[in-house]
CSV table of N, CA, C and O in Angstrom, one decimal:
chain,number,residue,atom,x,y,z
A,1,UNK,N,0.8,-1.2,0.0
A,1,UNK,CA,0.0,0.0,0.0
A,1,UNK,C,0.9,1.3,0.0
A,1,UNK,O,0.5,2.2,-0.6
A,2,UNK,N,2.0,1.2,0.7
A,2,UNK,CA,2.9,2.4,0.7
A,2,UNK,C,3.4,2.7,-0.7
A,2,UNK,O,3.5,3.9,-1.0
A,3,UNK,N,3.7,1.7,-1.5
A,3,UNK,CA,4.2,2.0,-2.8
A,3,UNK,C,3.1,2.8,-3.6
A,3,UNK,O,3.4,3.7,-4.3
A,4,UNK,N,1.8,2.3,-3.5
A,4,UNK,CA,0.8,3.0,-4.3
A,4,UNK,C,0.7,4.5,-3.8
A,4,UNK,O,0.6,5.4,-4.6
A,5,UNK,N,0.7,4.7,-2.5
A,5,UNK,CA,0.5,6.1,-2.0
A,5,UNK,C,1.7,6.9,-2.3
A,5,UNK,O,1.6,8.1,-2.5
A,6,UNK,N,2.9,6.3,-2.4
A,6,UNK,CA,4.1,7.1,-2.7
A,6,UNK,C,4.2,7.6,-4.1
A,6,UNK,O,4.6,8.8,-4.3
A,7,UNK,N,3.8,6.8,-5.1
A,7,UNK,CA,4.0,7.2,-6.5
A,7,UNK,C,2.8,7.5,-7.3
A,7,UNK,O,2.9,7.8,-8.4
A,8,UNK,N,1.6,7.5,-6.7
A,8,UNK,CA,0.4,7.6,-7.5
A,8,UNK,C,-0.5,8.8,-7.1
A,8,UNK,O,-1.7,8.7,-7.1
A,9,UNK,N,0.2,9.9,-6.8
A,9,UNK,CA,-0.5,11.2,-6.6
A,9,UNK,C,0.4,12.3,-7.2
A,9,UNK,O,1.7,12.1,-7.2
A,10,UNK,N,-0.1,13.4,-7.5
A,10,UNK,CA,0.8,14.5,-8.0
A,10,UNK,C,1.8,14.9,-6.9
A,10,UNK,O,1.4,14.9,-5.7
A,11,UNK,N,3.0,15.2,-7.3
A,11,UNK,CA,4.0,15.5,-6.2
A,11,UNK,C,3.6,16.9,-5.6
A,11,UNK,O,3.2,17.8,-6.2
A,12,UNK,N,3.7,16.9,-4.2
A,12,UNK,CA,3.3,18.1,-3.5
A,12,UNK,C,4.6,18.8,-3.0
A,12,UNK,O,4.5,20.0,-2.7
A,13,UNK,N,5.7,18.1,-2.9
A,13,UNK,CA,6.9,18.8,-2.5
A,13,UNK,C,8.0,18.6,-3.5
A,13,UNK,O,7.8,17.7,-4.4
A,14,UNK,N,9.1,19.3,-3.4
A,14,UNK,CA,10.2,19.1,-4.3
A,14,UNK,C,10.8,17.7,-4.1
A,14,UNK,O,11.2,17.1,-5.1
A,15,UNK,N,10.8,17.2,-2.9
A,15,UNK,CA,11.3,15.8,-2.7
A,15,UNK,C,10.5,14.8,-3.4
A,15,UNK,O,11.0,13.9,-4.1
A,16,UNK,N,9.1,14.9,-3.3
A,16,UNK,CA,8.3,14.0,-4.0
A,16,UNK,C,8.4,14.1,-5.5
A,16,UNK,O,8.4,13.1,-6.3
A,17,UNK,N,8.6,15.4,-6.0
A,17,UNK,CA,8.9,15.6,-7.4
A,17,UNK,C,10.1,14.9,-7.9
A,17,UNK,O,10.1,14.2,-8.9
A,18,UNK,N,11.2,15.0,-7.1
A,18,UNK,CA,12.5,14.4,-7.5
A,18,UNK,C,12.3,12.8,-7.4
A,18,UNK,O,12.8,12.1,-8.3
A,19,UNK,N,11.6,12.3,-6.4
A,19,UNK,CA,11.4,10.9,-6.3
A,19,UNK,C,10.6,10.3,-7.5
A,19,UNK,O,10.9,9.3,-8.0
A,20,UNK,N,9.5,11.1,-7.9
A,20,UNK,CA,8.7,10.6,-9.0
A,20,UNK,C,9.5,10.6,-10.3
A,20,UNK,O,9.5,9.7,-11.1
A,21,UNK,N,10.3,11.7,-10.5
A,21,UNK,CA,11.1,11.8,-11.7
A,21,UNK,C,12.2,10.7,-11.7
A,21,UNK,O,12.4,10.1,-12.7
A,22,UNK,N,12.7,10.4,-10.6
A,22,UNK,CA,13.7,9.3,-10.5
A,22,UNK,C,13.1,8.0,-10.8
A,22,UNK,O,13.7,7.1,-11.4
A,23,UNK,N,11.9,7.8,-10.3
A,23,UNK,CA,11.2,6.5,-10.6
A,23,UNK,C,10.9,6.4,-12.1
A,23,UNK,O,11.1,5.3,-12.7
A,24,UNK,N,10.5,7.5,-12.8
A,24,UNK,CA,10.3,7.4,-14.2
A,24,UNK,C,11.6,7.2,-15.0
A,24,UNK,O,11.6,6.4,-15.9
A,25,UNK,N,12.6,7.8,-14.5
A,25,UNK,CA,14.0,7.7,-15.2
A,25,UNK,C,14.4,6.2,-15.0
A,25,UNK,O,15.0,5.6,-15.9
A,26,UNK,N,14.2,5.6,-13.8
A,26,UNK,CA,14.6,4.3,-13.5
A,26,UNK,C,13.8,3.3,-14.4
A,26,UNK,O,14.4,2.4,-15.0
A,27,UNK,N,12.5,3.5,-14.6
A,27,UNK,CA,11.7,2.7,-15.5
A,27,UNK,C,12.3,2.8,-17.0
A,27,UNK,O,12.4,1.8,-17.6
A,28,UNK,N,12.5,4.0,-17.4
A,28,UNK,CA,13.1,4.2,-18.8
A,28,UNK,C,14.4,3.5,-19.0
A,28,UNK,O,14.6,2.8,-20.0
A,29,UNK,N,15.3,3.6,-18.0
A,29,UNK,CA,16.6,2.9,-18.0
A,29,UNK,C,16.4,1.4,-18.2
A,29,UNK,O,17.0,0.8,-19.0
A,30,UNK,N,15.6,0.8,-17.3
A,30,UNK,CA,15.4,-0.6,-17.3
A,30,UNK,C,14.8,-1.1,-18.6
A,30,UNK,O,15.1,-2.2,-19.1
A,31,UNK,N,13.8,-0.4,-19.1
A,31,UNK,CA,13.1,-0.8,-20.3
A,31,UNK,C,14.0,-0.7,-21.6
A,31,UNK,O,13.8,-1.4,-22.5
A,32,UNK,N,14.9,0.3,-21.6
A,32,UNK,CA,15.6,0.6,-22.8
A,32,UNK,C,17.1,0.4,-22.8
A,32,UNK,O,17.7,0.2,-23.9
A,33,UNK,N,17.7,0.5,-21.7
A,33,UNK,CA,19.2,0.6,-21.7
A,33,UNK,C,19.9,-0.3,-20.6
A,33,UNK,O,21.0,0.1,-20.2
A,34,UNK,N,19.3,-1.3,-20.1
A,34,UNK,CA,19.8,-2.0,-18.9
A,34,UNK,C,21.1,-2.7,-19.2
A,34,UNK,O,21.9,-2.8,-18.3
A,35,UNK,N,21.4,-3.1,-20.4
A,35,UNK,CA,22.6,-3.9,-20.7
A,35,UNK,C,23.3,-3.4,-21.9
A,35,UNK,O,22.6,-3.0,-22.9
A,36,UNK,N,24.6,-3.6,-22.0
A,36,UNK,CA,25.3,-3.2,-23.2
A,36,UNK,C,25.9,-4.5,-23.8
A,36,UNK,O,26.7,-5.2,-23.2
A,37,UNK,N,25.3,-4.9,-24.9
A,37,UNK,CA,25.7,-6.1,-25.6
A,37,UNK,C,26.3,-5.8,-27.0
A,37,UNK,O,25.6,-5.3,-27.8
A,38,UNK,N,27.6,-6.0,-27.1
A,38,UNK,CA,28.2,-5.8,-28.4
A,38,UNK,C,28.2,-4.3,-28.8
A,38,UNK,O,28.1,-4.0,-30.0
A,39,UNK,N,28.2,-3.4,-27.8
A,39,UNK,CA,28.2,-2.0,-28.1
A,39,UNK,C,26.8,-1.4,-28.3
A,39,UNK,O,26.6,-0.2,-28.4
A,40,UNK,N,25.8,-2.3,-28.2
A,40,UNK,CA,24.4,-1.8,-28.2
A,40,UNK,C,23.8,-1.8,-26.8
A,40,UNK,O,23.9,-2.8,-26.1
A,41,UNK,N,23.1,-0.8,-26.5
A,41,UNK,CA,22.3,-0.8,-25.2
A,41,UNK,C,21.0,-1.4,-25.5
A,41,UNK,O,20.2,-1.0,-26.4
A,42,UNK,N,20.7,-2.5,-24.8
A,42,UNK,CA,19.4,-3.1,-24.9
A,42,UNK,C,18.7,-3.1,-23.5
A,42,UNK,O,19.4,-3.0,-22.5
A,43,UNK,N,17.4,-3.1,-23.5
A,43,UNK,CA,16.6,-3.1,-22.3
A,43,UNK,C,15.8,-4.3,-22.2
A,43,UNK,O,15.7,-5.2,-23.1
A,44,UNK,N,15.1,-4.4,-21.1
A,44,UNK,CA,14.2,-5.5,-20.8
A,44,UNK,C,13.1,-5.6,-21.8
A,44,UNK,O,12.6,-6.7,-22.2
A,45,UNK,N,12.6,-4.4,-22.3
A,45,UNK,CA,11.6,-4.4,-23.3
A,45,UNK,C,12.0,-5.2,-24.6
A,45,UNK,O,11.3,-5.9,-25.2
A,46,UNK,N,13.3,-5.0,-25.0
A,46,UNK,CA,13.8,-5.7,-26.2
A,46,UNK,C,14.0,-7.1,-25.9
A,46,UNK,O,13.8,-8.0,-26.8
A,47,UNK,N,14.3,-7.5,-24.7
A,47,UNK,CA,14.5,-8.9,-24.4
A,47,UNK,C,13.2,-9.7,-24.3
A,47,UNK,O,13.0,-10.7,-24.9
A,48,UNK,N,12.2,-9.1,-23.6
A,48,UNK,CA,10.9,-9.8,-23.5
A,48,UNK,C,10.1,-9.7,-24.8
A,48,UNK,O,9.3,-10.5,-25.1
A,49,UNK,N,10.5,-8.7,-25.6
A,49,UNK,CA,9.9,-8.6,-27.0
A,49,UNK,C,10.2,-9.8,-27.9
A,49,UNK,O,9.5,-9.9,-28.9
A,50,UNK,N,11.2,-10.6,-27.5
A,50,UNK,CA,11.5,-11.7,-28.3
A,50,UNK,C,10.4,-12.8,-28.2
A,50,UNK,O,10.3,-13.7,-29.0
A,51,UNK,N,9.6,-12.8,-27.1
A,51,UNK,CA,8.5,-13.7,-27.0
A,51,UNK,C,7.4,-13.1,-27.9
A,51,UNK,O,6.9,-12.0,-27.7
A,52,UNK,N,7.0,-13.9,-28.9
A,52,UNK,CA,6.0,-13.4,-29.8
A,52,UNK,C,4.7,-12.9,-29.2
A,52,UNK,O,4.2,-13.5,-28.3
A,53,UNK,N,4.3,-11.7,-29.6
A,53,UNK,CA,3.1,-11.0,-29.1
A,53,UNK,C,3.0,-10.8,-27.6
A,53,UNK,O,2.9,-9.6,-27.2
A,54,UNK,N,3.1,-11.8,-26.8
A,54,UNK,CA,3.0,-11.7,-25.4
A,54,UNK,C,4.1,-10.7,-24.8
A,54,UNK,O,3.8,-9.9,-24.0
A,55,UNK,N,5.3,-10.9,-25.3
A,55,UNK,CA,6.4,-10.0,-24.8
A,55,UNK,C,6.2,-8.6,-25.2
A,55,UNK,O,6.5,-7.7,-24.5
A,56,UNK,N,5.6,-8.4,-26.4
A,56,UNK,CA,5.3,-7.0,-26.9
A,56,UNK,C,4.2,-6.3,-26.0
A,56,UNK,O,4.3,-5.1,-25.7
A,57,UNK,N,3.3,-7.1,-25.6
A,57,UNK,CA,2.2,-6.6,-24.7
A,57,UNK,C,2.8,-6.2,-23.3
A,57,UNK,O,2.4,-5.2,-22.7
A,58,UNK,N,3.7,-7.0,-22.8
A,58,UNK,CA,4.4,-6.7,-21.5
A,58,UNK,C,5.1,-5.4,-21.6
A,58,UNK,O,5.0,-4.5,-20.8
A,59,UNK,N,5.9,-5.2,-22.7
A,59,UNK,CA,6.6,-3.9,-22.9
A,59,UNK,C,5.6,-2.8,-23.1
A,59,UNK,O,5.9,-1.7,-22.6
A,60,UNK,N,4.5,-3.0,-23.8
A,60,UNK,CA,3.5,-1.9,-23.9
A,60,UNK,C,2.9,-1.5,-22.6
A,60,UNK,O,2.9,-0.3,-22.3
A,61,UNK,N,2.6,-2.4,-21.7
A,61,UNK,CA,2.0,-2.1,-20.4
A,61,UNK,C,3.0,-1.4,-19.5
A,61,UNK,O,2.7,-0.5,-18.8
A,62,UNK,N,4.3,-1.8,-19.6
A,62,UNK,CA,5.3,-1.2,-18.8
A,62,UNK,C,5.5,0.3,-19.3
A,62,UNK,O,5.7,1.2,-18.5
A,63,UNK,N,5.5,0.5,-20.6
A,63,UNK,CA,5.7,1.8,-21.1
A,63,UNK,C,4.5,2.7,-20.8
A,63,UNK,O,4.6,3.9,-20.5
A,64,UNK,N,3.3,2.1,-20.8
A,64,UNK,CA,2.1,2.9,-20.5
A,64,UNK,C,2.1,3.3,-19.0
A,64,UNK,O,1.7,4.4,-18.6
A,65,UNK,N,2.7,2.5,-18.1
A,65,UNK,CA,2.9,2.9,-16.7
A,65,UNK,C,3.8,4.1,-16.6
A,65,UNK,O,3.5,5.0,-15.8
A,66,UNK,N,4.8,4.1,-17.4
A,66,UNK,CA,5.7,5.3,-17.4
A,66,UNK,C,4.9,6.6,-17.8
A,66,UNK,O,5.1,7.6,-17.2
A,67,UNK,N,4.1,6.5,-18.8
A,67,UNK,CA,3.3,7.6,-19.2
A,67,UNK,C,2.3,8.0,-18.1
A,67,UNK,O,2.1,9.2,-17.9
A,68,UNK,N,1.7,7.0,-17.5
A,68,UNK,CA,0.8,7.3,-16.3
A,68,UNK,C,1.5,8.1,-15.3
A,68,UNK,O,1.0,9.1,-14.8
A,69,UNK,N,2.7,7.7,-14.9
A,69,UNK,CA,3.5,8.4,-13.9
A,69,UNK,C,3.8,9.8,-14.4
A,69,UNK,O,3.8,10.8,-13.6
A,70,UNK,N,4.2,9.9,-15.7
A,70,UNK,CA,4.5,11.3,-16.2
A,70,UNK,C,3.3,12.2,-16.2
A,70,UNK,O,3.4,13.4,-16.0
A,71,UNK,N,2.1,11.6,-16.3
A,71,UNK,CA,0.9,12.4,-16.3
A,71,UNK,C,0.7,13.1,-14.9
A,71,UNK,O,0.2,14.2,-14.8
A,72,UNK,N,1.3,12.6,-13.9
A,72,UNK,CA,1.1,13.2,-12.5
A,72,UNK,C,1.9,14.5,-12.4
A,72,UNK,O,1.6,15.3,-11.5
A,73,UNK,N,2.8,14.8,-13.4
A,73,UNK,CA,3.5,16.1,-13.4
A,73,UNK,C,2.6,17.2,-14.0
A,73,UNK,O,2.9,18.3,-13.9
A,74,UNK,N,1.5,16.8,-14.6
A,74,UNK,CA,0.5,17.8,-15.1
A,74,UNK,C,1.0,18.4,-16.5
A,74,UNK,O,0.8,19.5,-16.8
A,75,UNK,N,1.7,17.6,-17.2
A,75,UNK,CA,2.2,18.0,-18.5
A,75,UNK,C,1.1,18.2,-19.5
A,75,UNK,O,0.0,17.5,-19.3
A,76,UNK,N,1.2,19.0,-20.5
A,76,UNK,CA,0.1,19.3,-21.4
A,76,UNK,C,-0.3,18.0,-22.2
A,76,UNK,O,0.5,17.1,-22.4
A,77,UNK,N,-1.6,18.0,-22.6
A,77,UNK,CA,-2.2,16.8,-23.2
A,77,UNK,C,-1.4,16.5,-24.6
A,77,UNK,O,-1.3,15.3,-24.9
A,78,UNK,N,-1.0,17.5,-25.3
A,78,UNK,CA,-0.3,17.2,-26.6
A,78,UNK,C,1.0,16.5,-26.4
A,78,UNK,O,1.4,15.7,-27.2
A,79,UNK,N,1.7,16.7,-25.3
A,79,UNK,CA,2.9,16.0,-25.0
A,79,UNK,C,2.6,14.6,-24.5
A,79,UNK,O,3.3,13.6,-24.9
A,80,UNK,N,1.5,14.4,-23.8
A,80,UNK,CA,1.1,13.0,-23.4
A,80,UNK,C,0.7,12.2,-24.6
A,80,UNK,O,1.1,11.0,-24.7
A,81,UNK,N,0.1,12.9,-25.6
A,81,UNK,CA,-0.3,12.2,-26.8
A,81,UNK,C,1.0,11.8,-27.6
A,81,UNK,O,1.0,10.8,-28.3
A,82,UNK,N,2.0,12.7,-27.6
A,82,UNK,CA,3.2,12.4,-28.3
A,82,UNK,C,3.9,11.2,-27.6
A,82,UNK,O,4.5,10.3,-28.3
A,83,UNK,N,3.9,11.2,-26.3
A,83,UNK,CA,4.5,10.0,-25.6
A,83,UNK,C,3.7,8.7,-26.0
A,83,UNK,O,4.3,7.7,-26.2
A,84,UNK,N,2.4,8.8,-26.0
A,84,UNK,CA,1.6,7.7,-26.4
A,84,UNK,C,1.9,7.2,-27.8
A,84,UNK,O,2.0,6.0,-28.0
A,85,UNK,N,2.1,8.2,-28.7
A,85,UNK,CA,2.4,7.8,-30.1
A,85,UNK,C,3.8,7.1,-30.1
A,85,UNK,O,3.9,6.1,-30.8
A,86,UNK,N,4.7,7.5,-29.3
A,86,UNK,CA,6.0,6.8,-29.3
A,86,UNK,C,5.9,5.4,-28.8
A,86,UNK,O,6.5,4.5,-29.4
A,87,UNK,N,5.1,5.2,-27.8
A,87,UNK,CA,4.9,3.8,-27.3
A,87,UNK,C,4.1,2.9,-28.2
A,87,UNK,O,4.4,1.8,-28.4
A,88,UNK,N,3.0,3.5,-28.8
A,88,UNK,CA,2.3,2.7,-29.8
A,88,UNK,C,3.1,2.3,-31.0
A,88,UNK,O,3.0,1.2,-31.5
A,89,UNK,N,3.9,3.3,-31.5
A,89,UNK,CA,4.8,3.0,-32.6
A,89,UNK,C,5.8,1.9,-32.3
A,89,UNK,O,6.0,0.9,-33.0
A,90,UNK,N,6.3,2.0,-31.1
A,90,UNK,CA,7.3,0.9,-30.6
A,90,UNK,C,6.6,-0.4,-30.5
A,90,UNK,O,7.1,-1.4,-30.9
A,91,UNK,N,5.3,-0.4,-30.0
A,91,UNK,CA,4.6,-1.7,-29.9
A,91,UNK,C,4.3,-2.3,-31.3
A,91,UNK,O,4.5,-3.5,-31.5
A,92,UNK,N,3.8,-1.4,-32.2
A,92,UNK,CA,3.5,-2.0,-33.5
A,92,UNK,C,4.7,-2.5,-34.3
A,92,UNK,O,4.6,-3.5,-35.0
A,93,UNK,N,5.8,-1.8,-34.2
A,93,UNK,CA,7.0,-2.2,-34.8
A,93,UNK,C,7.5,-3.5,-34.2
A,93,UNK,O,7.9,-4.5,-34.9
A,94,UNK,N,7.3,-3.7,-32.9
A,94,UNK,CA,7.7,-4.9,-32.2
A,94,UNK,C,6.9,-6.1,-32.6
A,94,UNK,O,7.3,-7.2,-32.4
A,95,UNK,N,5.7,-5.9,-33.1
A,95,UNK,CA,4.9,-7.0,-33.5
A,95,UNK,C,5.4,-7.8,-34.8
A,95,UNK,O,5.0,-8.9,-35.0
A,96,UNK,N,6.2,-7.1,-35.6
A,96,UNK,CA,6.7,-7.7,-36.8
A,96,UNK,C,7.8,-8.7,-36.4
A,96,UNK,O,8.7,-8.3,-35.7
A,97,UNK,N,7.6,-9.9,-36.8
A,97,UNK,CA,8.6,-10.9,-36.3
A,97,UNK,C,10.0,-10.6,-36.8
A,97,UNK,O,10.2,-10.2,-37.9
A,98,UNK,N,11.0,-10.8,-36.0
A,98,UNK,CA,12.4,-10.6,-36.2
A,98,UNK,C,12.8,-9.2,-36.5
A,98,UNK,O,13.6,-8.6,-35.8
A,99,UNK,N,12.3,-8.7,-37.6
A,99,UNK,CA,12.6,-7.3,-37.9
A,99,UNK,C,12.2,-6.3,-36.8
A,99,UNK,O,13.0,-5.4,-36.4
A,100,UNK,N,11.0,-6.5,-36.3
A,100,UNK,CA,10.6,-5.7,-35.2
A,100,UNK,C,11.4,-5.8,-33.9
A,100,UNK,O,11.7,-4.8,-33.2
A,101,UNK,N,11.9,-7.0,-33.7
A,101,UNK,CA,12.8,-7.2,-32.5
A,101,UNK,C,14.1,-6.5,-32.7
A,101,UNK,O,14.6,-5.9,-31.7
A,102,UNK,N,14.6,-6.5,-33.9
A,102,UNK,CA,15.9,-5.8,-34.2
A,102,UNK,C,15.7,-4.3,-34.1
A,102,UNK,O,16.4,-3.5,-33.5
A,103,UNK,N,14.6,-3.8,-34.7
A,103,UNK,CA,14.3,-2.3,-34.6
A,103,UNK,C,14.0,-1.9,-33.2
A,103,UNK,O,14.3,-0.7,-32.9
A,104,UNK,N,13.5,-2.7,-32.4
A,104,UNK,CA,13.1,-2.4,-31.0
A,104,UNK,C,14.4,-2.0,-30.2
A,104,UNK,O,14.3,-1.3,-29.3
A,105,UNK,N,15.5,-2.6,-30.6
A,105,UNK,CA,16.8,-2.3,-29.9
A,105,UNK,C,17.2,-0.9,-30.2
A,105,UNK,O,17.8,-0.2,-29.3
A,106,UNK,N,16.9,-0.4,-31.4
A,106,UNK,CA,17.3,0.9,-31.8
A,106,UNK,C,16.3,2.0,-31.5
A,106,UNK,O,16.7,3.2,-31.3
A,107,UNK,N,15.0,1.7,-31.4
A,107,UNK,CA,14.0,2.7,-31.1
A,107,UNK,C,13.7,2.7,-29.6
A,107,UNK,O,13.0,1.8,-29.1
A,108,UNK,N,14.2,3.7,-28.9
A,108,UNK,CA,14.1,3.8,-27.5
A,108,UNK,C,12.9,4.7,-27.0
A,108,UNK,O,13.1,5.9,-26.6
A,109,UNK,N,11.7,4.2,-27.2
A,109,UNK,CA,10.5,5.1,-26.9
A,109,UNK,C,10.5,5.6,-25.5
A,109,UNK,O,10.1,6.7,-25.2
A,110,UNK,N,10.9,4.8,-24.5
A,110,UNK,CA,10.9,5.2,-23.1
A,110,UNK,C,11.9,6.3,-22.8
A,110,UNK,O,11.6,7.2,-22.1
A,111,UNK,N,13.0,6.2,-23.5
A,111,UNK,CA,14.0,7.3,-23.3
A,111,UNK,C,13.5,8.6,-24.0
A,111,UNK,O,13.7,9.7,-23.5
A,112,UNK,N,12.9,8.4,-25.2
A,112,UNK,CA,12.3,9.6,-25.9
A,112,UNK,C,11.2,10.3,-25.0
A,112,UNK,O,11.2,11.5,-24.9
A,113,UNK,N,10.4,9.4,-24.3
A,113,UNK,CA,9.4,10.0,-23.4
A,113,UNK,C,10.0,10.7,-22.2
A,113,UNK,O,9.5,11.7,-21.8
A,114,UNK,N,11.1,10.1,-21.7
A,114,UNK,CA,11.8,10.8,-20.6
A,114,UNK,C,12.3,12.1,-21.0
A,114,UNK,O,12.2,13.1,-20.3
A,115,UNK,N,12.8,12.2,-22.2
A,115,UNK,CA,13.3,13.5,-22.8
A,115,UNK,C,12.1,14.5,-22.9
A,115,UNK,O,12.3,15.7,-22.5
A,116,UNK,N,11.0,14.1,-23.4
A,116,UNK,CA,9.8,14.9,-23.5
A,116,UNK,C,9.4,15.4,-22.1
A,116,UNK,O,9.1,16.6,-21.9
A,117,UNK,N,9.4,14.6,-21.1
A,117,UNK,CA,9.1,15.0,-19.7
A,117,UNK,C,10.1,16.0,-19.2
A,117,UNK,O,9.7,17.0,-18.6
A,118,UNK,N,11.4,15.8,-19.4
A,118,UNK,CA,12.4,16.7,-18.8
A,118,UNK,C,12.3,18.0,-19.5
A,118,UNK,O,12.6,19.1,-18.9
A,119,UNK,N,12.0,18.1,-20.8
A,119,UNK,CA,12.0,19.3,-21.5
A,119,UNK,C,10.7,20.1,-21.1
A,119,UNK,O,10.7,21.3,-21.0
A,120,UNK,N,9.6,19.4,-20.8
A,120,UNK,CA,8.3,20.1,-20.5
A,120,UNK,C,8.3,20.7,-19.1
A,120,UNK,O,7.6,21.5,-18.8
A,121,UNK,N,9.2,20.1,-18.2
A,121,UNK,CA,9.1,20.5,-16.8
A,121,UNK,C,10.1,21.6,-16.5
A,121,UNK,O,10.1,22.4,-15.7
């Protein structure tokens, strides 16, 4: 219950704001850049995306959670829609067998969304 209360309300203090941004940054890192393999940064989203369809849905839901947390900062709707477009594009590309998995390594939608959040705030 403490986890839900800590991260699921708009930040009221600067400390809460920093904690929430750190949580979003942590999610983006794990989903897009957790390991360096052969000079390429890959994330958990790319790894689970190798499981046909099911893995892509797991990545989609994790990315939507990042957008949900970003919404708590009160960023404008057009930026939230841009974030959503990044995630949906990543999901649709990932559905294509093999080619989508390769492209998923290079298209870092969660890092792009983190950039959108940091520029908007």
